[in-house]
Short mmCIF file of C-alpha atoms and ligand atoms in Angstrom, two decimals:
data_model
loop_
_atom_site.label_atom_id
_atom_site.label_comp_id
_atom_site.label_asym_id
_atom_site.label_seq_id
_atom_site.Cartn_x
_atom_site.Cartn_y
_atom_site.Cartn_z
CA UNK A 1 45.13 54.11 63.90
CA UNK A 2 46.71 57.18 61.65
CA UNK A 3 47.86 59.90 64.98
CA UNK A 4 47.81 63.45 64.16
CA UNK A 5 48.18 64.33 67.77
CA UNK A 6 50.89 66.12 69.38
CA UNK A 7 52.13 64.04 71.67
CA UNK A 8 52.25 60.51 72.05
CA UNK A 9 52.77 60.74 68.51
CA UNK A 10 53.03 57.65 65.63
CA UNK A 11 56.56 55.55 66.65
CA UNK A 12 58.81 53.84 63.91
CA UNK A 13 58.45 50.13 63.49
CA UNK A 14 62.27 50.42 65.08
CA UNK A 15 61.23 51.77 68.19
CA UNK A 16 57.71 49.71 68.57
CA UNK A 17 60.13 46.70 67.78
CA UNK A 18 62.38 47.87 71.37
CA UNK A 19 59.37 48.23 73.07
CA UNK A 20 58.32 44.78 72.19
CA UNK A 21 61.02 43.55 74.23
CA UNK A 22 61.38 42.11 77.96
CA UNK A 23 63.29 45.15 80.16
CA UNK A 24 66.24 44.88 80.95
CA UNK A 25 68.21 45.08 84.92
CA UNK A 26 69.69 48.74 84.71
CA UNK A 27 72.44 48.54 86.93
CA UNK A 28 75.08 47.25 84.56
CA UNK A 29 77.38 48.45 82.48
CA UNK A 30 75.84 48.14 79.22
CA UNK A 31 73.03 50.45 80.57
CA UNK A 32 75.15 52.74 81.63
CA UNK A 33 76.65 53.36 77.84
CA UNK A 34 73.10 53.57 76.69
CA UNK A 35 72.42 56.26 78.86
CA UNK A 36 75.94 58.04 78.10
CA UNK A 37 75.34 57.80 74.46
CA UNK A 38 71.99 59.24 75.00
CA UNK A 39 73.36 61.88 76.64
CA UNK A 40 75.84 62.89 73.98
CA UNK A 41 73.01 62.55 71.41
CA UNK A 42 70.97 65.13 73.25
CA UNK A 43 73.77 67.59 73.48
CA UNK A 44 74.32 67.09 70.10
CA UNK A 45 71.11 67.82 68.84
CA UNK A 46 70.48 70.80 71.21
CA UNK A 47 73.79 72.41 70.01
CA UNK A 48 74.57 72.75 73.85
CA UNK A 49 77.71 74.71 74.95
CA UNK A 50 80.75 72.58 76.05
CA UNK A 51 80.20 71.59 79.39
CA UNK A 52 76.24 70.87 78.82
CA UNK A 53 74.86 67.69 80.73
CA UNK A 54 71.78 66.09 80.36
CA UNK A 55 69.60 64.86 82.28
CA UNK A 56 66.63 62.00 81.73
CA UNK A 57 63.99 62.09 84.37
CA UNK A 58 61.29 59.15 84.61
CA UNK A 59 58.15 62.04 84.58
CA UNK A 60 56.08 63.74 82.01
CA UNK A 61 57.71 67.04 81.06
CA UNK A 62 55.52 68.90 83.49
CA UNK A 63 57.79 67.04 85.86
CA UNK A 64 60.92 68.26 84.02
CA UNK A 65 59.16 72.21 84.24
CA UNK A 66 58.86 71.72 87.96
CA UNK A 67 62.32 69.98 88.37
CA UNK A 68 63.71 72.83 86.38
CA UNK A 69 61.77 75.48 88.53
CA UNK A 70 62.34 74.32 92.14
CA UNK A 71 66.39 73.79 91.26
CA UNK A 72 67.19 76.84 89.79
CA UNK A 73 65.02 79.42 91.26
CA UNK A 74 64.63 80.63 94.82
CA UNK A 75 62.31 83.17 96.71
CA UNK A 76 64.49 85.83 96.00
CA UNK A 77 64.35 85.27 92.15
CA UNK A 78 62.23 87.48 89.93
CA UNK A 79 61.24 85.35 87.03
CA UNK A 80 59.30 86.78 84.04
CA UNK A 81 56.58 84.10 82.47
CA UNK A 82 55.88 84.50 78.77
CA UNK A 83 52.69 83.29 78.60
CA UNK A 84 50.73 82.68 75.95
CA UNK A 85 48.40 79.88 76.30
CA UNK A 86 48.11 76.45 78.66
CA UNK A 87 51.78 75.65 78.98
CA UNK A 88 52.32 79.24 79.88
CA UNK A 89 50.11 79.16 82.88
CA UNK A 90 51.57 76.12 84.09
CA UNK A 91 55.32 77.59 83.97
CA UNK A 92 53.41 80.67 85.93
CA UNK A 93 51.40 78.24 88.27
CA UNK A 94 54.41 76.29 89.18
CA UNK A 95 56.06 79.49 90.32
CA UNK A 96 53.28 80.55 92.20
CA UNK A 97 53.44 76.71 94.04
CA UNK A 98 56.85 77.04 94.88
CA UNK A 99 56.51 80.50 95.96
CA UNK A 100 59.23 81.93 92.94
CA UNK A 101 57.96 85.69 92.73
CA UNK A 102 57.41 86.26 89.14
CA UNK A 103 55.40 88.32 86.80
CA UNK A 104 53.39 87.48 83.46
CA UNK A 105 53.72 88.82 80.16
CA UNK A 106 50.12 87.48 78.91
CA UNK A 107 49.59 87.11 75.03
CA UNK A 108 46.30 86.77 72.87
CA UNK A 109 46.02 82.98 71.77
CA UNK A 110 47.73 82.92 68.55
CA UNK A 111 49.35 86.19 69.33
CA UNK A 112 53.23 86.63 68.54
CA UNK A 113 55.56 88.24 70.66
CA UNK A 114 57.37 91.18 69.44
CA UNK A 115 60.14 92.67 70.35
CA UNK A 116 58.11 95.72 71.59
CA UNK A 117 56.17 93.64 73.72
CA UNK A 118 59.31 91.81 74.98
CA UNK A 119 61.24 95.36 75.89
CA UNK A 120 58.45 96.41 77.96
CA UNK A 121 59.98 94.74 80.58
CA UNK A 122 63.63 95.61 79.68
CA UNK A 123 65.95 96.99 82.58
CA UNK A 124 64.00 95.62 85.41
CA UNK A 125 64.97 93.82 87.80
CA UNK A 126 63.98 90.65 86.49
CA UNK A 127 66.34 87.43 87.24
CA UNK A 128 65.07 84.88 85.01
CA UNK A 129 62.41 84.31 82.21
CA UNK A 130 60.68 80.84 81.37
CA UNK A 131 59.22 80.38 77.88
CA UNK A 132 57.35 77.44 75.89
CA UNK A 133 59.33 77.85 72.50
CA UNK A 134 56.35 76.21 70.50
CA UNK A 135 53.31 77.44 72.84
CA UNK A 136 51.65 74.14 71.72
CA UNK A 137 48.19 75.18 72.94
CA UNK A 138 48.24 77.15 69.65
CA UNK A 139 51.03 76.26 67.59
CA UNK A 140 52.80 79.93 68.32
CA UNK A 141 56.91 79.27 67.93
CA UNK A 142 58.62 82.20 69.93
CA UNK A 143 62.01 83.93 68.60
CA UNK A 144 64.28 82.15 71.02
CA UNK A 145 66.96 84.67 69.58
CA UNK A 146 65.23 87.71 70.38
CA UNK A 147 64.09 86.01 73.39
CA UNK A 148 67.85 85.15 74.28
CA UNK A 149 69.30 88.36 73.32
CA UNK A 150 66.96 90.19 75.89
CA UNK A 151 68.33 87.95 78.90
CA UNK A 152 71.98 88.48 77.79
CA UNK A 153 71.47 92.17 78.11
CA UNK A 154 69.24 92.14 81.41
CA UNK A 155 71.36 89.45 82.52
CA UNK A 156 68.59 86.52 83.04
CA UNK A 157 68.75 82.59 83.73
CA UNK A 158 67.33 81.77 80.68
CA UNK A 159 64.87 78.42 80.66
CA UNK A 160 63.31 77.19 77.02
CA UNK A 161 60.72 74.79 77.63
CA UNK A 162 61.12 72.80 74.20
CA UNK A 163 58.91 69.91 75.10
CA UNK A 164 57.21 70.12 71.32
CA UNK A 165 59.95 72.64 69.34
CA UNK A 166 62.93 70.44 70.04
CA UNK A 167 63.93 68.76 66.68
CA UNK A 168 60.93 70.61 65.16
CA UNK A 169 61.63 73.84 65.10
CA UNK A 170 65.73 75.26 64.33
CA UNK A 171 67.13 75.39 67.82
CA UNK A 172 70.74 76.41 69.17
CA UNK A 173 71.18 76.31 72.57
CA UNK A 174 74.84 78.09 72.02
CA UNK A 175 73.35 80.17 69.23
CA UNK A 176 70.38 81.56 71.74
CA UNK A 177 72.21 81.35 75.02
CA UNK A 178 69.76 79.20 76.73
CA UNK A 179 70.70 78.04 80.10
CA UNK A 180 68.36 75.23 79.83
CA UNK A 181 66.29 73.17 77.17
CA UNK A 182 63.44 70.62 78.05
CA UNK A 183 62.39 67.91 76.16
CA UNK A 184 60.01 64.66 76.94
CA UNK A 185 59.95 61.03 74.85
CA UNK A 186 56.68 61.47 73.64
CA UNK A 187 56.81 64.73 71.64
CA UNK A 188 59.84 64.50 68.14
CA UNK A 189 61.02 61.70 69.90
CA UNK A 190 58.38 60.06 69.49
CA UNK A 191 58.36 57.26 71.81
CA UNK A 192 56.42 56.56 74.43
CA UNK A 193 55.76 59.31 77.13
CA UNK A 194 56.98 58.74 80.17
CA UNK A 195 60.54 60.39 80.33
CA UNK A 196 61.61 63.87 80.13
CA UNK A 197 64.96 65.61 79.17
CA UNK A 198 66.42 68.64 81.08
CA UNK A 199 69.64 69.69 78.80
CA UNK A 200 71.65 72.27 81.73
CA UNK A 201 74.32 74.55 80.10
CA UNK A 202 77.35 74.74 82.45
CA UNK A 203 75.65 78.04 84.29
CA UNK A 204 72.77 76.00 85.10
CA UNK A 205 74.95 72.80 86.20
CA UNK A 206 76.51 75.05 88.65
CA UNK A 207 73.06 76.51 90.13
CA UNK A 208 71.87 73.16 90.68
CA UNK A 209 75.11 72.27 92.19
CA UNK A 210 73.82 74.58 94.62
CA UNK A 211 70.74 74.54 95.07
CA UNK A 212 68.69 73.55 98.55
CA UNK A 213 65.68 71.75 96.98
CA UNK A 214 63.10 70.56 98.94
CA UNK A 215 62.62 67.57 97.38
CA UNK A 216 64.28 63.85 96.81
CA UNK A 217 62.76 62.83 93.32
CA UNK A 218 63.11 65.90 91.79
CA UNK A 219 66.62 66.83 93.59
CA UNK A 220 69.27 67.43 90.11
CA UNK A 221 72.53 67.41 92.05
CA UNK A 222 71.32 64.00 92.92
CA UNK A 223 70.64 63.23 89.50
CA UNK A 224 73.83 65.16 87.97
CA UNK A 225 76.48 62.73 90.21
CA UNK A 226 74.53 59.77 89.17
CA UNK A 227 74.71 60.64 85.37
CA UNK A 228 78.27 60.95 85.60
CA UNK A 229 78.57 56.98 85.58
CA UNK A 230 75.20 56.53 83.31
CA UNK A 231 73.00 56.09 86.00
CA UNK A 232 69.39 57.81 87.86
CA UNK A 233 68.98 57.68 91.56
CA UNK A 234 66.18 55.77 90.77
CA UNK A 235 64.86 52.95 88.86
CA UNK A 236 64.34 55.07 85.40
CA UNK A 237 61.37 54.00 82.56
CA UNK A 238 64.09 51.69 81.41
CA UNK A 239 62.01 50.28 78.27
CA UNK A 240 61.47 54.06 77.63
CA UNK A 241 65.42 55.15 77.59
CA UNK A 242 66.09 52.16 75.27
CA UNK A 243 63.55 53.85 72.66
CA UNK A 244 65.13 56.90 73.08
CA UNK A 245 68.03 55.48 72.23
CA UNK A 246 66.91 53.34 69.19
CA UNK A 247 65.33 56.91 67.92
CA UNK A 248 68.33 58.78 68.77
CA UNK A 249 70.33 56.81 66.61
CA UNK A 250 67.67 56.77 63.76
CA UNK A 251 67.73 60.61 63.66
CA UNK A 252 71.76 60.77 63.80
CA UNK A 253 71.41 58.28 60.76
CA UNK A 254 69.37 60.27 59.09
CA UNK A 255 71.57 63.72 59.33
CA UNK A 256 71.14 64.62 62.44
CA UNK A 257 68.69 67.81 64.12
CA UNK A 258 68.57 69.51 61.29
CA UNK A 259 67.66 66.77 58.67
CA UNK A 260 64.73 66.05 61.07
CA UNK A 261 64.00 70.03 61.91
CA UNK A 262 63.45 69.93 57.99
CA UNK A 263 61.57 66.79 57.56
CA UNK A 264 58.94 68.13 60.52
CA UNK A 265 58.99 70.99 58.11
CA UNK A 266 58.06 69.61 55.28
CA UNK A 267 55.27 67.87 56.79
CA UNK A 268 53.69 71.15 57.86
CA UNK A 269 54.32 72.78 54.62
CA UNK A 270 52.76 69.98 52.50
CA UNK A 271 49.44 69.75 54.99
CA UNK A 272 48.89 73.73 54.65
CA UNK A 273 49.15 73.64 51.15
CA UNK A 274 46.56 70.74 50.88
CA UNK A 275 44.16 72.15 53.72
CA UNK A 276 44.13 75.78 51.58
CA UNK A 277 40.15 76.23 50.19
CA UNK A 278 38.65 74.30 52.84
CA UNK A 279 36.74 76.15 55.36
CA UNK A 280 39.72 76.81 58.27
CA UNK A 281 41.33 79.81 59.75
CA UNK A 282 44.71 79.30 61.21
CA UNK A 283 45.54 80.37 64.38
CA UNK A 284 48.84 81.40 65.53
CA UNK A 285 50.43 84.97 63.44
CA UNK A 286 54.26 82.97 64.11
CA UNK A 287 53.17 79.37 63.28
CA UNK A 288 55.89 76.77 64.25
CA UNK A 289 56.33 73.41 62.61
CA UNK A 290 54.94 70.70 64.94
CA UNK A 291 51.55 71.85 64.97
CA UNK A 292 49.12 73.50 63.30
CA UNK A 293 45.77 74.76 64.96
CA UNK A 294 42.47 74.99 63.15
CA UNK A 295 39.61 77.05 63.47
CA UNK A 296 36.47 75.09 61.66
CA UNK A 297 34.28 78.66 60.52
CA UNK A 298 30.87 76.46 60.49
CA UNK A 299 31.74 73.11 62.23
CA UNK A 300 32.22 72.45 66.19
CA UNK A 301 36.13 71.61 66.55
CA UNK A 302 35.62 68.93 69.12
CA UNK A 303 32.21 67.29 66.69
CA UNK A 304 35.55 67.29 64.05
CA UNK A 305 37.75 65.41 66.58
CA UNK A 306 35.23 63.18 67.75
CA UNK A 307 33.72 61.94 64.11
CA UNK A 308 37.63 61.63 63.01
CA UNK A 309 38.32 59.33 65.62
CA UNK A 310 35.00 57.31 65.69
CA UNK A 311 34.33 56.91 62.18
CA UNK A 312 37.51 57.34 60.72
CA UNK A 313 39.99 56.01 62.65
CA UNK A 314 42.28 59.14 62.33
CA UNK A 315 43.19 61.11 66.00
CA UNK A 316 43.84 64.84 65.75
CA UNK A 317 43.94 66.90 68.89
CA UNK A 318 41.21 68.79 70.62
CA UNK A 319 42.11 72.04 72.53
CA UNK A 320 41.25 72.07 76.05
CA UNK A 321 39.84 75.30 78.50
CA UNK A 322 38.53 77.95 76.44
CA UNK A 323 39.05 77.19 72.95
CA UNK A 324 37.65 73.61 73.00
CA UNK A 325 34.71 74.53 70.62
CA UNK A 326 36.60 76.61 68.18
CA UNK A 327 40.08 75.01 67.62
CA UNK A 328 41.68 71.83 67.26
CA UNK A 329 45.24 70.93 66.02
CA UNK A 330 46.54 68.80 63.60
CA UNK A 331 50.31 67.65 64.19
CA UNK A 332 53.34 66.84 62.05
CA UNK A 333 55.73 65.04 64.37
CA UNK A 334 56.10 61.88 64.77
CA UNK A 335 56.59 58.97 61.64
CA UNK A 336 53.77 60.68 59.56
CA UNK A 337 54.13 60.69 55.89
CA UNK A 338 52.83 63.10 53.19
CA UNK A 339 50.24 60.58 51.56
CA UNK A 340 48.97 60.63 56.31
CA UNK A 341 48.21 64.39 55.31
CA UNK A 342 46.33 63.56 52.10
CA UNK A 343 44.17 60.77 54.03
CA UNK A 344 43.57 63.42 56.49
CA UNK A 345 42.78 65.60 53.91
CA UNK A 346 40.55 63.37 52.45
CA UNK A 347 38.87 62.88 55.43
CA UNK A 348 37.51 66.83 56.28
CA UNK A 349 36.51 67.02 52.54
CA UNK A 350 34.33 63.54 53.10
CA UNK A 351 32.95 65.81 55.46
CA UNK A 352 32.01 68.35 54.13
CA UNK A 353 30.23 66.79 51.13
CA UNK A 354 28.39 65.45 54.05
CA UNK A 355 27.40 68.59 55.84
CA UNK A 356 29.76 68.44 58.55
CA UNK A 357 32.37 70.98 57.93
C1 PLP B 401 53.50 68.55 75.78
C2 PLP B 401 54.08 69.75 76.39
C3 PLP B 401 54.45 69.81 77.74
C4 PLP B 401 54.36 68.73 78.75
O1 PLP B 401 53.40 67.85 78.70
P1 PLP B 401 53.37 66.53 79.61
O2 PLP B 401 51.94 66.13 79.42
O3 PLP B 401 53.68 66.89 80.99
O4 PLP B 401 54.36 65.59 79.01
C5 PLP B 401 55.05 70.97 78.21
N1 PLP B 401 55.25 72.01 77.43
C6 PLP B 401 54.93 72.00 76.13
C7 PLP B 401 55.23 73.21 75.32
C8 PLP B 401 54.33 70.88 75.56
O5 PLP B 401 54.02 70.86 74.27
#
């Protein structure tokens, strides 16, 4: 199997090897300094402000969005939704489930967001904004700068869902002035999926701190007091948060967020260069590193998907809703190599020898 998905992505032999393993009892103290160190990792790598905690959460990221949503907004918030694609509408739809009033600046797929767009809304009275960095739906990376900038002056709680940007895409949660970053296992990571990361900056420790969630799972005062010794509430994806850490450590090894930021790079760099002449379009007008969407001009995208993975072997990802016909995406996270790309490569111009690009 060669995975040019976004998400659960190709694992190193490392972290298959700790998944291999029998899981471990969690209440002990060696746990505990897993966790910790995971912690530190992730405020590390976010470049979080002193004070920053994070949090691990046995959910998909959705469940980290929602978290994030019911603890630090209320009905008497006013949050603005970039949205721009699927994971957009869900930031939007979870707001309209737990009643936050908010308001949508919609995008074109592929469609950047300039600042023009951005000030549109500037000096009203907004009180927070929610964005998908990388808008993985179509591969559009945001300016979390601009982005950031704009809440510092209107003064808004500031959430960055970086579920597929984090270690992807350059990220500073100091440097932007994000009050939170999201992350899940199965995106950069790349371990299984299953856990999701909710970095708060010390504004957003203290709105959980006070916040009157309705809800036990997904309460993050609860799961604040219980990080402070290492622990969750509950019983965590244990196998899961040992990857994490395995992979942690591998990217620290390996020089850290931006030595992987680059490497992600690289990957996307080399498979643009090697996809140029055959018949695509790209996408997104702000492309960010994970991903990269493809419009086939003669082929159907999900026929592409389907032959890759049936006669093939090789997975890239189909686009759901609206643009299933006409776009899929190939990714570059995960532990894909440059000679992946060229057997991917290789594969679309097999195709179209035969007709079917
Ligand atoms: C993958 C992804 C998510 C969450 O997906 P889950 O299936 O819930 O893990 C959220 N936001 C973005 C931008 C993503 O890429």
């Amino acid at each position: 199997m060669l995975n040019f998905t976004v998400g659960p992505v190709m694992s190193s032999p490392e972290v298959c090897a700790v998944g291999a393993q029998q899981v471990p009892y969690f209440r002990t103290a060696e746990f505990s300094r897993v966790m910790l160190e995971n912690e530190q990792w992730m405020l590390r790598f976010a470049d979080a402000p002193q004070g920053s905690r994070s949090l691990f959460l046995t959910s998909s990221s959705t469940g980290a969005m929602e978290a994030v949503v019911m603890n630090c907004f209320t009905e008497k918030d006013h949050v603005l939704v970039i949205n721009g694609g699927s994971f957009g509408a869900r930031f939007a739809k979870l707001c309209e489930i737990h009643a936050i009033p908010h308001t949508e600046l919609l995008l074109k797929p592929g469609q950047k967001l300039t600042r023009e767009m951005l000030y549109a809304y500037d000096g009203q009275p907004f009180t927070g904004l929610l964005v998908n960095v990388d808008e993985t739906s179509t591969g559009v990376l945001y300016d979390t700068q601009m982005i950031g900038e704009f809440c510092r002056k209107n003064h808004l709680f500031y959430v960055c869902d970086c579920v597929s940007s984090f270690l992807a895409d350059p990220f500073s949660m100091k440097g932007c002035g994000a009050d939170v970053m999201i992350t899940g296992s199965q995106k950069v990571l790349a371990c299984p999926p299953g856990v999701s990361i909710v970095v708060l900056a010390p504004s957003a420790v203290g709105r959980v701190n006070h916040a009157r969630v309705r809800s036990m799972y997904f309460n993050l005062a609860d799961a604040l007091t219980n990080m402070e010794r290492g622990q969750t509430p509950f019983t965590p994806a244990v196998g899961i948060l040992l990857q994490i850490h395995t992979r942690l450590k591998e990217i620290d090894a390996c020089g850290g967020a931006q030595a992987e930021v680059a490497r992600v790079a690289a990957q996307a760099v080399d498979f643009r260069r090697k996809i140029d002449g055959l018949p695509f379009t790209m996408v997104s007008q702000s492309p960010a590193n994970g991903v990269t969407p493809l419009h086939p001009l003669h082929a159907n995208a999900y026929d592409i998907f389907l032959t890759l993975k049936d006669h093939y072997g090789i997975w890239v990802c189909p686009n759901g809703g609206e643009l299933r016909q006409t776009v899929f995406r190939v990714g570059h996270i995960g532990a894909l190599t440059h000679e992946d790309n060229t057997l991917l490569v290789d594969a679309f111009k097999d195709l179209q020898r035969k007709g079917m690009l």
